[in-house]
Amino acid sequence: MDLVSLALALRREAAATNERRALVIAGERERGYDLLESVLDALSVGITETTLVGPDDRLRCEQVEQTGADELLGTTRELLVLDAHADLQPNALGMVVGAVDGGGLLVLLTPPLEEWPDRRGRFSESMAVPPASLADVTGRFVGRVAETLRAHRGIAIVDADSETIVDDGLVEPAPLQLRTSEPATPLERRASTESPMRFPTAAYEACLTGDQADAVAAMESLFEPDRAVVLEANRGRGKSSAAGIAAGCFALEGSDVLVTAPAARNATELFARTREIIDSLEREQPDSEPAVDATRDGLDVRTSAGGRVRFRDPDAAVRTIRTGGECSDRAAALDPDIVIVDEAAALPVSTLEGFLETDRVAFATTIHGYEGAGRGFSVRFRDRLEEASHEVVNRSMTDPIRYAAGDPLEVWSFRALGLDARPPVAPLVDDATPDRARYRALEPSALLADESLLREAFGLLVQAHYRTEPNDLARLLDAPNLTARALTVEGHVVSVALLASEGGLARETRAEMYEGGRVRGNLLPDVLASQLRDEDAGEPSGLRVVRIATHHAARSRGLGSALLERIREEFGEEVDWLGTAFGATPGLLEFWGDNGFGAVHVSTTKNAASGEHSTFMLAPTSERGRELADRHAARFIRRLPAFVSDSLADVDPDVIRAVLRTVDASPSLALSDHEWRVVAGAAYGPGRFDVDPGPFREVVCRGLVGDSTPTDLAAADERLLVARVLQGRAWESVAELLEYHSAGQCRRALGDALVPLVEAYGTDPALEVRDRFS
Ligand SMILES: CC(=O)SCCNC(=O)CCNC(=O)[C@H](O)C(C)(C)COP(=O)(O)OP(=O)(O)OC[C@H]1O[C@@H](n2cnc3c(N)ncnc32)[C@H](O)[C@@H]1OP(=O)(O)O
Ligand SMILES: Nc1ncnc2c1ncn2[C@@H]1O[C@H](COP(=O)(O)OP(=O)(O)OP(=O)(O)O)[C@@H](O)[C@H]1O
């Protein structure tokens, strides 16, 4: 068989099964393009159905760079060509495979497969983090891709240089078994369930799979108040469409449905289904007005029953819900009846929480995305959803829509990119304890040799962290600055940490950082040098815990702490410090604080993904590390009063309290006699905080920094001291935030909260004031 016949045979097979096939053309690049041209001529796929992903615009079709492959998300092509000669971006590979339609073909242009792992492209360069260089970056990830291409079905491999077919990739599917009965249609499936059908039958006729019908049926529960529906699915299972069909049905009933998603373009499929169902049902009613698109982009659809489906970006959507009818913006003023959040996993948890203020809400979320295997939704938001008053209806969707179940390219890409990596099932680890656990390194070679170890370790990292992507798997295997450690029980991973070497930088690199230049990796030295203006911060060497996770079935038993302890034992002699940076929550700050990490900085802006401010922490392991940590802790407490009232004024007071508690330094307190009289006057007498906040801030910092907080200070007092004194929030907003009846009550409470601080630190003039008023 020649290459053209092979390509035609692959396409035929793909079309017959509604699966996808891949053709790898491996060899010299120009030769590969020559062969590709002949394949394209023979396949005669339309230009609009073909895309080349690669560095040069060489074919007569759309072309995008690998770094721009996210344009393909949510779209499909019959033919996708990925030119991986000069570079392979792991995330792009995932997105490209995801965009091949059922019946379609993926063509990969690669160097000779045996040489491919030795090539270094832009992605490899991005892993050359100083002091390491490109020569230290390995090619294991590409080796894994090549090996899995060889091993998986449905993937043909052609040697372009010798023009030989190494593997024809044909699966030769058995002819379809004669079925004794036709499977139920989505409508029949819905009709066969016990619950009465509340959407019109057309809604179920519009569904493409039984799973989708189940999802639409779950959405019917939003007819009742206090319901939250969660639709979880891999990509391309039709969850957005299910939500769109349901939105249309509610609007046909006269409801106002607000749809939100990270970006308007994410909502196009949803609105397409909404419009289809509304158009089809309104056409049946002779005297009805047609659905009106009030906006040019089609993201506002109305029905003759007065219903509406409209898009708002997430922040505007939350504002709409919070302000309800009191909003001055007329368009936003309408309080929606139902809110649908699409691609919820890509939104910050703080934004998601805002949607819980509405009583009928649906979240559609991707489990294994091609752009990332993010599970932020399940990791962080699930608990909060369970605590809310809504009754939660969960549906997961597994039947793919764009191609048949069991499609070989999905199986291959999930394996090669770790997209379906999962932690061990709970029963395997739920009796894990620190003394039964074994500490082990997860060397790349060991991970490659043991697929189940790799799946468990990477799966745990994915599950624990919002947006762990194929790029992260590649980094784990190839980046010279990264390493991983785990605790296992009976061979199963129960706790895992990803570690990055940082610091140990040459003088020139440090100077570059200090002068604002971009130096790869080295997050902590970079923040300390470029933002906190410490040119020497990159000199000591350190180990940053990039990510740590304990299996959810074994948390709070000391495993995470034990893992950190073992890491400290192993690396303590080699490095000067351990460090970490993460989206600050009170619980996590407590975990790190208990493990000897002290905060030295909090980012001035929120992390776009987590919606939280990052905290930077150090735990010294040598004298040099101690000097670095002490210097930054001392500077941190010095700048705290001004810093918190400025950049951190909107942060949750509990986060600020937790940050302060971890700081490894004690602020000095040098108020003048007069200043002490002012503070004591507000604590015991008619004095006022707002006429001279400076001395109060110093006293409160002294009280809340470190772990020697006066014991009679209650948590509620601490919150008030943070919100009013340190953050400088107005009385009214503090009263509202902390649920005081009035600003006046809040004022009086502040006086009381100051008392333990004056008792603990006040000098004689302060005590004289106290005695005078008591
Ligand atoms: C750089 C980073 O990776 S930061 C991100 C850390 N990872 C995650 O958030 C992933 C999800 N969480 C986890 O996997 C785990 O909770 C870890 C890794 C944070 C802690 O692992 P564990 O094995 O539970 O740690 P360990 O048992 O030693 O300590 C638990 C203590 O940490 C604190 N803690 C940790 N996380 C939380 C939290 N989310 N909320 C409240 N307290 C917490 C508590 O003090 C807890 O003790 P408690 O349960 O008695 O109240
Ligand atoms: N009921 C339907 N009618 C017509 N087309 C549909 C239907 N359901 C899904 N599709 C098509 O299948 C593809 C995947 O559907 P959809 O975008 O709803 O899935 P998804 O699970 O949200 O996937 P993704 O996460 O990739 O957005 C889309 O191209 C969509 O047009």
GROMACS .gro file of C-alpha atoms and ligand atoms in nm, residues 73-76 206-209 212 233-242 245 266 269-270 272-273 276 342-343 366 370 397 401-402, ligand 2:
model
   64
   73LEU     CA    1  -1.087   2.489   2.172
   74GLY     CA    2  -1.449   2.398   2.128
   75THR     CA    3  -1.417   2.389   1.745
   76THR     CA    4  -1.379   2.090   1.514
  206ALA     CA    5  -3.292   1.782   2.024
  207CYS     CA    6  -3.057   1.565   2.231
  208LEU     CA    7  -2.792   1.359   2.060
  209THR     CA    8  -2.716   1.102   2.329
  212GLN     CA    9  -2.744   1.440   2.719
  233ALA     CA   10  -1.825   1.577   3.177
  234ASN     CA   11  -1.512   1.533   2.975
  235ARG     CA   12  -1.481   1.767   2.681
  236GLY     CA   13  -1.719   1.722   2.393
  237ARG     CA   14  -1.995   1.535   2.577
  238GLY     CA   15  -2.248   1.802   2.498
  239LYS     CA   16  -2.294   1.956   2.842
  240SER     CA   17  -2.301   2.314   2.712
  241SER     CA   18  -2.561   2.208   2.461
  242ALA     CA   19  -2.767   2.036   2.731
  245ILE     CA   20  -3.155   2.335   2.551
  266ASN     CA   21  -1.735   2.986   2.538
  269GLU     CA   22  -2.268   2.644   2.149
  270LEU     CA   23  -2.500   2.695   2.443
  272ALA     CA   24  -2.693   2.798   1.942
  273ARG     CA   25  -2.898   2.524   2.112
  276GLU     CA   26  -3.272   2.629   1.793
  342ASP     CA   27  -2.072   2.719   3.186
  343GLU     CA   28  -1.706   2.610   3.207
  366THR     CA   29  -1.517   1.997   3.242
  370TYR     CA   30  -0.766   1.934   2.672
  397MET     CA   31  -2.188   1.269   3.109
  401ILE     CA   32  -2.077   1.343   2.088
  402ARG     CA   33  -1.824   1.440   1.828
  776LIG     N1   34  -2.807   1.839   2.103
  776LIG     C1   35  -2.717   1.883   2.015
  776LIG     N2   36  -2.753   1.924   1.894
  776LIG     C2   37  -2.663   1.965   1.803
  776LIG     N3   38  -2.530   1.966   1.824
  776LIG     C3   39  -2.488   1.925   1.943
  776LIG     C4   40  -2.578   1.882   2.046
  776LIG     N4   41  -2.506   1.846   2.152
  776LIG     C5   42  -2.379   1.867   2.121
  776LIG     N5   43  -2.365   1.912   1.994
  776LIG     C6   44  -2.240   1.945   1.925
  776LIG     O1   45  -2.136   1.864   1.983
  776LIG     C7   46  -2.025   1.942   2.016
  776LIG     C8   47  -1.996   1.933   2.166
  776LIG     O2   48  -2.107   1.989   2.237
  776LIG     P1   49  -2.088   2.092   2.356
  776LIG     O3   50  -2.003   2.207   2.317
  776LIG     O4   51  -2.223   2.118   2.407
  776LIG     O5   52  -2.014   1.995   2.454
  776LIG     P2   53  -1.933   2.025   2.584
  776LIG     O6   54  -1.939   1.903   2.668
  776LIG     O7   55  -1.977   2.152   2.646
  776LIG     O8   56  -1.794   2.035   2.521
  776LIG     P3   57  -1.682   2.143   2.540
  776LIG     O9   58  -1.639   2.124   2.682
  776LIG    O10   59  -1.583   2.098   2.440
  776LIG    O11   60  -1.744   2.276   2.512
  776LIG     C9   61  -2.052   2.081   1.970
  776LIG    O12   62  -1.989   2.100   1.845
  776LIG    C10   63  -2.202   2.088   1.953
  776LIG    O13   64  -2.236   2.170   1.846
   0.00000   0.00000   0.00000
